[in-house]
Coordinates of C-alpha atoms and ligand atoms in Angstrom, one line a residue:
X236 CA 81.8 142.9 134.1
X237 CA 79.8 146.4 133.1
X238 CA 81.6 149.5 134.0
X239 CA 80.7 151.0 137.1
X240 CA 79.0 154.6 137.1
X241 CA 78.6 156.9 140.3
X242 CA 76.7 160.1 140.7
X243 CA 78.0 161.9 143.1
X244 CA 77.0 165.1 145.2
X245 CA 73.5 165.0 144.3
X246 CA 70.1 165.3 146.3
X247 CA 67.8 162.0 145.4
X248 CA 64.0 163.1 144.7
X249 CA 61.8 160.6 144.6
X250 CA 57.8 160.7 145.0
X251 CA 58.0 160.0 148.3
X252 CA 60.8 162.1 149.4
X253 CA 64.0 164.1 148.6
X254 CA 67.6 162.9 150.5
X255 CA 71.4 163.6 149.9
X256 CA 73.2 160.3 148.6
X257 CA 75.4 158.7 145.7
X258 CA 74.2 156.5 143.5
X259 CA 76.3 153.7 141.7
X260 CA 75.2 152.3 138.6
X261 CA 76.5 148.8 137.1
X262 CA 75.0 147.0 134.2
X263 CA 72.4 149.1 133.8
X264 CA 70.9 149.1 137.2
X265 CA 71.1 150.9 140.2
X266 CA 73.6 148.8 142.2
X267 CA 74.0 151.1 145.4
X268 CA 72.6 154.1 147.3
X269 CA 74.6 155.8 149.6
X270 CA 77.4 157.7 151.1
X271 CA 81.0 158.7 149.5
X272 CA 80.3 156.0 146.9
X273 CA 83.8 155.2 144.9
X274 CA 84.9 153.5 141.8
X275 CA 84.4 153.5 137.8
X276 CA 83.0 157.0 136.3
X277 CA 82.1 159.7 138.0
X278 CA 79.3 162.1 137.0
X279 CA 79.1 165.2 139.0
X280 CA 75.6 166.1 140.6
X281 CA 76.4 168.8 142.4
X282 CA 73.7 170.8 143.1
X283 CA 71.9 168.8 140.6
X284 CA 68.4 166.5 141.9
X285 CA 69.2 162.9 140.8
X286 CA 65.1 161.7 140.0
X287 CA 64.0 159.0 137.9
X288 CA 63.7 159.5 134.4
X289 CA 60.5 160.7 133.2
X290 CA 57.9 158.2 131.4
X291 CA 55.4 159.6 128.8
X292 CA 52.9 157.4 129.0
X293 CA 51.4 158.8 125.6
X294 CA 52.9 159.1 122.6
X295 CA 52.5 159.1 118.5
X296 CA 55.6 157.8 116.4
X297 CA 55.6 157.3 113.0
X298 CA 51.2 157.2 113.6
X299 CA 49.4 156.6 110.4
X300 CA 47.0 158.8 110.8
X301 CA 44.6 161.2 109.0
X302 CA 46.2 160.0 105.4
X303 CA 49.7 161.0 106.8
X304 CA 52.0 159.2 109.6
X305 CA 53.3 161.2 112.3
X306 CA 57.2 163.0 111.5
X307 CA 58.8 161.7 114.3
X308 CA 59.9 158.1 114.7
X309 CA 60.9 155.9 117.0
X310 CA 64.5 157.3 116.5
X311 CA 63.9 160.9 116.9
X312 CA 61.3 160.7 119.4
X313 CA 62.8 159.5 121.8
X314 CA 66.1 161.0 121.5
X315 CA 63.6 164.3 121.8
X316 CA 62.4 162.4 125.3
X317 CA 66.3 162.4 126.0
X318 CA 66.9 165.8 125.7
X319 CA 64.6 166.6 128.3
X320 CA 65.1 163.7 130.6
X321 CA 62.1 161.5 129.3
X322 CA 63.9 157.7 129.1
X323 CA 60.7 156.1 128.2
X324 CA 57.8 156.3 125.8
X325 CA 54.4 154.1 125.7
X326 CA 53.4 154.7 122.2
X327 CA 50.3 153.1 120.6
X328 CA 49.6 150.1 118.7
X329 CA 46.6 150.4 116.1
X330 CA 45.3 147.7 113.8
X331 CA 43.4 149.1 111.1
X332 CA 40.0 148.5 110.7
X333 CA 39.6 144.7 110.1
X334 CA 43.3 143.9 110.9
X335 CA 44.9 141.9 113.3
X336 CA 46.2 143.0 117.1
X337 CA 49.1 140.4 116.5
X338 CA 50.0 141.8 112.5
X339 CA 49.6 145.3 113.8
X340 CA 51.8 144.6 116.9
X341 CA 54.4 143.0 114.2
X342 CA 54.7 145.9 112.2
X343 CA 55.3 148.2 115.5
X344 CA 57.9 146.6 116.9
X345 CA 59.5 146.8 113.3
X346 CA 59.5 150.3 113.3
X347 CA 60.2 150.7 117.1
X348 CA 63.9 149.3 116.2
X349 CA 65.6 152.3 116.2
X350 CA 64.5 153.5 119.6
X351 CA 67.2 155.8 121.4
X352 CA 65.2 154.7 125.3
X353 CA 63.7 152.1 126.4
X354 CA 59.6 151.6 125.2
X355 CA 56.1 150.0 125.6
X356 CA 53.0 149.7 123.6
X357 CA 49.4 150.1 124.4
X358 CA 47.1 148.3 122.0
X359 CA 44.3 150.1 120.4
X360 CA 40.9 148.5 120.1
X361 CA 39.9 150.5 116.4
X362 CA 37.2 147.4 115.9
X363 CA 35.5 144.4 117.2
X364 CA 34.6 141.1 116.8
X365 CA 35.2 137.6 118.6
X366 CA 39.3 137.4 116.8
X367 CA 39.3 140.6 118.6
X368 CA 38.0 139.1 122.0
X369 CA 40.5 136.3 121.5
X370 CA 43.5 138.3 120.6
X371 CA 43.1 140.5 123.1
X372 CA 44.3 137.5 126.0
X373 CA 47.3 137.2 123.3
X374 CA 48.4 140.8 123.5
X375 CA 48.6 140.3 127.3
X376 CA 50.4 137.5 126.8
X377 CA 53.1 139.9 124.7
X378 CA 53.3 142.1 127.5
X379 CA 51.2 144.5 126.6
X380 CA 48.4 145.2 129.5
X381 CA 46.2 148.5 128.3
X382 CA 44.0 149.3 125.5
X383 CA 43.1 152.0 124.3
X384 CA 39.2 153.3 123.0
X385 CA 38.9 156.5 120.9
X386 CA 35.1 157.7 121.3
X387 CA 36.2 160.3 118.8
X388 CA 37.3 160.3 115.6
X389 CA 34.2 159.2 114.0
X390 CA 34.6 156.7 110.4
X391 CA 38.2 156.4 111.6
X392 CA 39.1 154.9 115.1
X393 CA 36.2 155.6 116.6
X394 CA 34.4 152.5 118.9
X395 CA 30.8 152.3 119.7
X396 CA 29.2 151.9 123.4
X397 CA 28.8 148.5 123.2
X398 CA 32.1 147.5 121.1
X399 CA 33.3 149.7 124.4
X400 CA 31.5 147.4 127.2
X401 CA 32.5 144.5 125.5
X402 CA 35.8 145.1 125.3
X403 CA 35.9 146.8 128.7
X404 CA 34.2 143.2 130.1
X405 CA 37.4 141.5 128.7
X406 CA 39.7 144.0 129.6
X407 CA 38.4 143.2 132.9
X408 CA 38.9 139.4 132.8
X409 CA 42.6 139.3 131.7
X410 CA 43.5 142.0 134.3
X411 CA 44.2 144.7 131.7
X412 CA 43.3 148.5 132.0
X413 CA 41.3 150.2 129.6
X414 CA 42.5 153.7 128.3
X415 CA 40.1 156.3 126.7
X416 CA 40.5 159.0 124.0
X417 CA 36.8 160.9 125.8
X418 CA 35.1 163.1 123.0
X419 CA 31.4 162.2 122.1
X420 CA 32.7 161.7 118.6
X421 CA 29.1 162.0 116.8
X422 CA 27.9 165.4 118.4
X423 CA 32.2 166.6 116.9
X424 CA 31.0 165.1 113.4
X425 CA 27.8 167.2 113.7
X426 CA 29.3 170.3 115.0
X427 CA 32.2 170.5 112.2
X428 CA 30.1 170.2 109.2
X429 CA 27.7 172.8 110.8
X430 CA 30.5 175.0 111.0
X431 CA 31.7 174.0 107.8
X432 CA 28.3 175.0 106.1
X433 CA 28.7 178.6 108.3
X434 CA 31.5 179.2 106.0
X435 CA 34.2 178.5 109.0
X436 CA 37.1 176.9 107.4
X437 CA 40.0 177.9 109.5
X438 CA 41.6 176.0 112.7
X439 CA 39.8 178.1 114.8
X440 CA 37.1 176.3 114.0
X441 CA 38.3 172.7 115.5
X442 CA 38.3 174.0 118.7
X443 CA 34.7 175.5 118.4
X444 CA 33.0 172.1 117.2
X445 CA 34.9 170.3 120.2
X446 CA 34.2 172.2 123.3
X447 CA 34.6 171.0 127.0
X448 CA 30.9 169.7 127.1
X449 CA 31.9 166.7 124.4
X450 CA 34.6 165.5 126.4
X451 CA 32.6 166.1 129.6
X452 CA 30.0 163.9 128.6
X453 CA 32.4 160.8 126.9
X454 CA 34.7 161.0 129.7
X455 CA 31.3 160.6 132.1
X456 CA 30.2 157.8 129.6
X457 CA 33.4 156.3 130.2
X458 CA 33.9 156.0 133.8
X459 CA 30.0 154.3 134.2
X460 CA 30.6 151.9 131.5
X461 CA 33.7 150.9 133.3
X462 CA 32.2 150.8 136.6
X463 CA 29.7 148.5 135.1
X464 CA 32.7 146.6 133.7
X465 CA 34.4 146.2 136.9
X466 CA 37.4 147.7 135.6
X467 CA 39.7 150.7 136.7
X468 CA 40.0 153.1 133.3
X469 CA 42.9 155.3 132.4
X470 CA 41.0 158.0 130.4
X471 CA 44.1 160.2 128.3
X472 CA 44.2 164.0 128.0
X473 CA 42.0 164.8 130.5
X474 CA 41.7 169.0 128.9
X475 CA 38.8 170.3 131.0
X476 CA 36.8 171.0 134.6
X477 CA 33.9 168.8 132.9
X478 CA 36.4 166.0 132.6
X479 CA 38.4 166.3 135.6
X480 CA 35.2 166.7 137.5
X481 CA 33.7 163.5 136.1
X482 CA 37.2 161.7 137.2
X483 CA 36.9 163.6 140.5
X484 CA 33.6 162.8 141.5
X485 CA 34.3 159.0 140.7
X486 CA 37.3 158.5 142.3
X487 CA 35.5 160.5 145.3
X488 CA 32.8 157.1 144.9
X489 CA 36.1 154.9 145.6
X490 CA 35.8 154.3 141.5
X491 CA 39.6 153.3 139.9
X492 CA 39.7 156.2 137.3
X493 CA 43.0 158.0 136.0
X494 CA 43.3 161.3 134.8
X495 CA 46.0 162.4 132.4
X496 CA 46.6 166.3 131.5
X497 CA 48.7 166.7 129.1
X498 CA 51.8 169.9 129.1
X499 CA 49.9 171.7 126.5
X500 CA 46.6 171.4 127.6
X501 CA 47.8 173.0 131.0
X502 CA 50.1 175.8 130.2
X503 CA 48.6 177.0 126.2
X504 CA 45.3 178.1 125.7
X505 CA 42.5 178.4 123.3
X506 CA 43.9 182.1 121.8
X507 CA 46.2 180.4 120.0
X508 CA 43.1 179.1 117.5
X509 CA 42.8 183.3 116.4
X510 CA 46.2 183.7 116.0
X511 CA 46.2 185.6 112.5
X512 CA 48.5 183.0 111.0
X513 CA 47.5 180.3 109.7
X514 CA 50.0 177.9 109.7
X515 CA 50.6 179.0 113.7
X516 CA 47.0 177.9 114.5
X517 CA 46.7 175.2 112.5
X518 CA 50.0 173.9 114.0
X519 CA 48.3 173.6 117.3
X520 CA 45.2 172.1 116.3
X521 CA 45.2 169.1 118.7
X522 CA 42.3 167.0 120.0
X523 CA 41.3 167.6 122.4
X524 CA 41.8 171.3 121.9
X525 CA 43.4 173.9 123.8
X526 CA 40.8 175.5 126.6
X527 CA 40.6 179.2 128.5
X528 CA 42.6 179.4 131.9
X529 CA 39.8 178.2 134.3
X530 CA 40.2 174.9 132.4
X531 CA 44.0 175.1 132.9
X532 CA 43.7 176.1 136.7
X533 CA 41.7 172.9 136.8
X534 CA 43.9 170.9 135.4
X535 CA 46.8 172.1 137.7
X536 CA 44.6 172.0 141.0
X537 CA 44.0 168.2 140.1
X538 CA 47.7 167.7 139.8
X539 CA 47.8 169.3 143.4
X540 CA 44.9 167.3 145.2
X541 CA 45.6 164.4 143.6
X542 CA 42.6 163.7 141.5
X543 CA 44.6 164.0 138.3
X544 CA 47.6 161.9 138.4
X545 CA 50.5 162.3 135.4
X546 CA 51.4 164.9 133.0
X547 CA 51.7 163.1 129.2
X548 CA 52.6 165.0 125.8
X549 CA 50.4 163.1 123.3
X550 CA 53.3 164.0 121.1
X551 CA 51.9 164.1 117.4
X552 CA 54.1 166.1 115.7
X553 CA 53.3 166.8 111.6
X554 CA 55.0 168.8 109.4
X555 CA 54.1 172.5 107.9
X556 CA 53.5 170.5 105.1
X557 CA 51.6 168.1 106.7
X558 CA 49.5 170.6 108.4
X559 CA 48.5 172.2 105.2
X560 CA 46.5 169.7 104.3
X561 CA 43.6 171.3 105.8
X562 CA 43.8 174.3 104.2
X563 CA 40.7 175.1 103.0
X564 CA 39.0 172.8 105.8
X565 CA 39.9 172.5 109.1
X566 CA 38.7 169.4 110.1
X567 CA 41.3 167.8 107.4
X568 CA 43.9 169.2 109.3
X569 CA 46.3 166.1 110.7
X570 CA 45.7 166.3 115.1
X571 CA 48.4 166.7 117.0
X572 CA 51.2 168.7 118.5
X573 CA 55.2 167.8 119.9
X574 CA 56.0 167.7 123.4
X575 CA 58.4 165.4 124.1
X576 CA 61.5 167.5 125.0
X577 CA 60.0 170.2 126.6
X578 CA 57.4 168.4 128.8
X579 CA 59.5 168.0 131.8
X580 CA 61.5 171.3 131.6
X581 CA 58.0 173.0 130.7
X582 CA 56.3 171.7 133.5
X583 CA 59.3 172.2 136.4
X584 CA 59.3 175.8 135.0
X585 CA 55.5 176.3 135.6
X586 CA 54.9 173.7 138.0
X587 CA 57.2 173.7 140.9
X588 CA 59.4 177.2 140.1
X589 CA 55.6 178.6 140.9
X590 CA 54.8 176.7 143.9
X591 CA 52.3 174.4 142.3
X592 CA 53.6 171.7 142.4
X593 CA 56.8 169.9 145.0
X594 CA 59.6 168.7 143.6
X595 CA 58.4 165.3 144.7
X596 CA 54.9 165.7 143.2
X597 CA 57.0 166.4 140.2
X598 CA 58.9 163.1 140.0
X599 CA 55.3 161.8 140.8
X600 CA 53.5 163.2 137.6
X601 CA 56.0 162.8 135.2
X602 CA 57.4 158.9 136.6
X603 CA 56.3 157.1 139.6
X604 CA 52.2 157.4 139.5
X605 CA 53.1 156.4 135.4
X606 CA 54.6 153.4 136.5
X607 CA 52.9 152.2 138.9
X608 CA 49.5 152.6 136.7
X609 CA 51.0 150.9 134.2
X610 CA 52.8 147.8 136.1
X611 CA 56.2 148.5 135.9
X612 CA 57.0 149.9 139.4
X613 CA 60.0 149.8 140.7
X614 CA 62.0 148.4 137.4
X615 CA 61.0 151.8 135.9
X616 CA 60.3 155.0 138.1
X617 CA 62.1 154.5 140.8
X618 CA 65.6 155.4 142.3
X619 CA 66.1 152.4 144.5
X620 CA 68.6 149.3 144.3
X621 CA 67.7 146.7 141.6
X622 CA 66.0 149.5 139.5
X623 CA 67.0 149.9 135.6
X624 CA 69.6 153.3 135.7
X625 CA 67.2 155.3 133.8
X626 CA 67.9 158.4 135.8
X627 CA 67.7 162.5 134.8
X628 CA 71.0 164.6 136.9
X629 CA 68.6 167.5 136.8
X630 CA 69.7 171.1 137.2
X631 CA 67.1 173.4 138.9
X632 CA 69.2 176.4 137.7
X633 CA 70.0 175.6 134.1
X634 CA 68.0 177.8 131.9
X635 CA 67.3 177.7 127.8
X636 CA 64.7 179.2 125.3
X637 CA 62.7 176.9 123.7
X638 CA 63.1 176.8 120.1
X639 CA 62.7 174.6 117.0
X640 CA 66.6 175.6 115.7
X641 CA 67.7 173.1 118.7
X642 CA 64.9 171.0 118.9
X643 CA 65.8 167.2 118.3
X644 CA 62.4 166.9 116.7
X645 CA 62.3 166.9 112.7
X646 CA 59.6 169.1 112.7
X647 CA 60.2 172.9 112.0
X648 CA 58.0 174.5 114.8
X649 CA 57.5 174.4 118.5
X650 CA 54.3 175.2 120.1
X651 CA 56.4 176.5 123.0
X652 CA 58.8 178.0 121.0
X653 CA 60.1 181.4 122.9
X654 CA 59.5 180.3 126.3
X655 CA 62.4 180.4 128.3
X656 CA 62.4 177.2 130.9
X657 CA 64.7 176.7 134.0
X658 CA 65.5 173.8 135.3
X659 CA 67.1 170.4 133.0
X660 CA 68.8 168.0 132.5
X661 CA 72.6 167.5 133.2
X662 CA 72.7 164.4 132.3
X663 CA 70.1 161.8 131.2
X664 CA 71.0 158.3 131.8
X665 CA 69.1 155.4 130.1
X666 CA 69.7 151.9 131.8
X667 CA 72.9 153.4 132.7
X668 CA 74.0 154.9 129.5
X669 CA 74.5 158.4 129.2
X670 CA 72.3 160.0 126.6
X671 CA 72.5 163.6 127.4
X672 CA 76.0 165.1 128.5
X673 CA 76.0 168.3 129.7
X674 CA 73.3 169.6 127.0
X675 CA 74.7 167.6 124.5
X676 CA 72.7 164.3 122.8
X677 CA 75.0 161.5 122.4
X678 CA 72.0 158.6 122.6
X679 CA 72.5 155.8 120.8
X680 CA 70.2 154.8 118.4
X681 CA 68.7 151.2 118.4
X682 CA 69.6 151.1 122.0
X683 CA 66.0 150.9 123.3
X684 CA 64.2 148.1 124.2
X685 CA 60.8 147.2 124.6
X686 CA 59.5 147.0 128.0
X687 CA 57.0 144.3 128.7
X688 CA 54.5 145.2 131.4
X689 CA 52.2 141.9 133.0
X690 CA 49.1 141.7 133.9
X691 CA 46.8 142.2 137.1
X692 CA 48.4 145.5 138.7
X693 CA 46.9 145.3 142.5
X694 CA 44.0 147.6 141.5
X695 CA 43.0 145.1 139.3
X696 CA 43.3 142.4 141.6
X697 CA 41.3 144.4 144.0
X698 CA 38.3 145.7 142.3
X699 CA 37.8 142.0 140.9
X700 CA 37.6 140.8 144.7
X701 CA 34.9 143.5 145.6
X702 CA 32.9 142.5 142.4
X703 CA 33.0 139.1 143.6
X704 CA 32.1 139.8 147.3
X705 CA 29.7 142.3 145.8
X706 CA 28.5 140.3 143.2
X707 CA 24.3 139.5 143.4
X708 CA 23.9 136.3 145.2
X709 CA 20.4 134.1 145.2
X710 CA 18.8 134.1 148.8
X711 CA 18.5 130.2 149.6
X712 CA 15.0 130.0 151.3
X713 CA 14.0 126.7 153.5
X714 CA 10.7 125.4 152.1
X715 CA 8.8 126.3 154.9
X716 CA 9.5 129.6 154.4
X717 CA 7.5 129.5 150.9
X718 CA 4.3 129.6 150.2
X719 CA 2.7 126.5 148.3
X720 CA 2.6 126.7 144.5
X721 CA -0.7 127.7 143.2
Ligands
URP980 N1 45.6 164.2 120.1 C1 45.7 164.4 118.9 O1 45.3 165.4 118.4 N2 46.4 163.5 118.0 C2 46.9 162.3 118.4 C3 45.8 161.2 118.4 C4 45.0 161.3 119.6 O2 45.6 161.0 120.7 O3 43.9 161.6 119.6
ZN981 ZN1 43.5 161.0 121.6
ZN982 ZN1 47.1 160.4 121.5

């Protein structure tokens, strides 16, 4: 028999509400919830919040990607998820051009071996043709239920409208949700060799050939293919008002559309990009880019009404190295930023230490609303009997400055680095195991496993019921009722 593990003293928050209780852990799940709980190890959660662990629903490990991979793998990315009470990570899987979903799903969970918390893939759809069709059903069939559309990234990832409404079609038939990275990826292409050919060679420049109006437009495109699709759509770091109003207004029509803002995108902003380093801009070059504060107060009044629904990293991290590859042209500059640690303990800080956001809200955006979009509520998410023990002991009054010295990522920069955050983790548990001790990282690598996630969520189930009630239907006309043929 597993040992037993209790955490005692502690206040539950959950999404739906926060409670005084112990809760007992035994081979890996949550066995019991209650009062003056007894037996095995004892972990103290005195004036602690027990929650769920968090679950970034994006990540980049080890991404090939803009002639580089990504520095962190598997291993250290999710031991940087640990540190900051993250125990899961849905990273994405991406054939290249002309490969296969199965071959390319091979080679990720090869390099997903080393994982330090549990994981799940998305699969990318980077082409199309009928193996494509096919393999998508197969992919479900591995346990894998999104996929994932860049509109950007033009000559690399990027999918046409009708590869999109295709694939959205099918999505749609084998209960899967379709994810989208919204940028209108030809009027990008356009902009940055314009800006090129001005003589503007510096970061700042990738965030002035991909303004709010690009995403705007891709994320609207989006959302009205899908709707003609009969499919709900998950549409990733959601950066702007244009965006978010585009989700807003759709979800206002009773439309099935996600928003994700990411930590950056809500509490950095576009100065960074004329910071007179170069390395410190470039190292936050990121699509989409950072935006001005009205963006950001959009993105945090969505988390507050509702119409935005979980806070991801996108964490990308690349080297200095790495980033220097665009020195003389920004647009060769490898996208993406870290996050992982410092996503939960960032957004407590700025979220509910403000007032923007309830503890409970909290636990939504960062867990709950992430599992239940992606299938996997209540074995992930929750803190209820029968649930896997992947549990943060969070302390609202434990305080650090965030800095690259401690960081667990291999990179050697921070986009936060300096800010000083309050509230983390005690302890972080992972299916019971303890993975952070007191602000100390004892995960275990390899101890991760993949999470498989079925098919048909409810929302899927329900929106293909309305299409088929809805659907248009042949009026049957007695004879009489007709006129003669001429
Ligand atoms: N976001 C970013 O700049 N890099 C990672 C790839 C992507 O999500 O677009
Ligand atoms: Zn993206
Ligand atoms: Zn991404």
């Amino acid at each position: 028999m597993s040992a037993r593990t209790v955490i005692k003293g502690g206040t539950i928050v959950t999404a739906d509400r926060s409670y005084d209780a112990d809760v007992a852990i035994e081979g890996g799940k949550i066995v019991e919830i209650g009062q003056n709980l007894s037996g095995g190890k004892v972990l103290d959660a005195e004036g602690c919040y027990v929650m769920p662990g968090g679950i970034d629903p994006h990540v980049h490990l080890e991404m090939p990607f803009m002639g580089t991979h990504s520095a962190d793998d598997f291993e250290s990315g999710t031991r940087a998820g640990l540190a900051g009470g993250t125990t899961m990570v849905v990273d994405f899987c991406l054939p290249s051009p002309g490969q296969s979903m199965l071959e390319a799903l091979e080679a990720w969970h090869a390099k997903s071996k080393r994982a330090c918390a549990d994981y799940s893939f998305h699969m990318a759809v980077t082409w199309w043709s009928e193996q494509i069709f096919d393999e998508m059903q197969m992919v479900v069939d591995h346990g894998i239920n999104s996929f994932k559309h860049f509109m950007a990234y033009k000559g690399a990832l990027m999918v046409e409208d009708d590869e999109l409404f295709d694939s959205f079609r099918r999505c749609a038939a084998i209960g899967a949700l379709p994810m989208v990275h919204a940028e209108n990826g030809d009027v990008v292409a356009t902009m940055q060799q314009k800006l090129l050919a001005d003589g503007i060679t510096g970061p700042e420049g990738h965030g002035m050939s991909r303004p709010p109006e690009v995403e705007g437009e891709a994320t609207n495109r989006a959302i009205m293919i899908a709707d003609m699709a009969g499919v709900p759509l998950y549409v990733v770091h959601t950066s702007c008002e244009q965006a978010h109003e585009a989700i807003r207004r759709a979800r206002q029509k009773g439309m099935r559309v996600y928003g994700e803002p990411l930590i950056q995108h809500l509490v950095l902003d576009e100065s960074e990009y004329r910071n007179p380093s170069w390395d410190h801009a470039a190292q936050r070059v990121m699509s989409p880019p950072f935006r001005d504060e009205a963006n950001q107060q959009s993105l945090w009044a969505g988390l507050q009404a509702g119409s935005l629904q979980v806070v991801a990293t996108d964490h990308c991290a690349f080297s200095i190295e790495q980033k220097r590859y665009g020195i003389e042209d920004f647009t060769k500059i490898p996208n993406g930023t870290g996050g992982l640690e410092d996503r939960m303990p960032v957004l407590w800080t700025e979220g509910v230490n403000t007032g923007r956001l309830t503890p409970n809200e909290f636990v939504a955006a960062t867990s709950t609303n992430i599992a239940k979009i992606l299938n996997i509520y209540p074995q992930k998410g929750a803190v209820l009997e029968g649930a896997d023990a992947d549990l943060v002991v969070w302390d609202p009054e434990k305080t650090k400055v965030i800095s690259a010295e401690t960081q667990q990522s291999v990179v050697e920069y921070n986009v936060f680095e300096g800010r000083e955050v309050k509230g983390l983790p005690r302890y972080t548990l992972s299916r019971g195991e303890i993975a952070v001790d007191n602000g100390t990282v004892c995960a275990t690598a390899g101890h991760g496993k993949f999470v498989t996630r079925a098919p048909y969520p409810e929302v899927n189930k329900a929106l293909s019921k309305w299409k088929e009630v809805t659907a248009p239907r042949k009026v049957v006309r007695d004879p009489e009722n007709m006129p003669a043929c001429v």
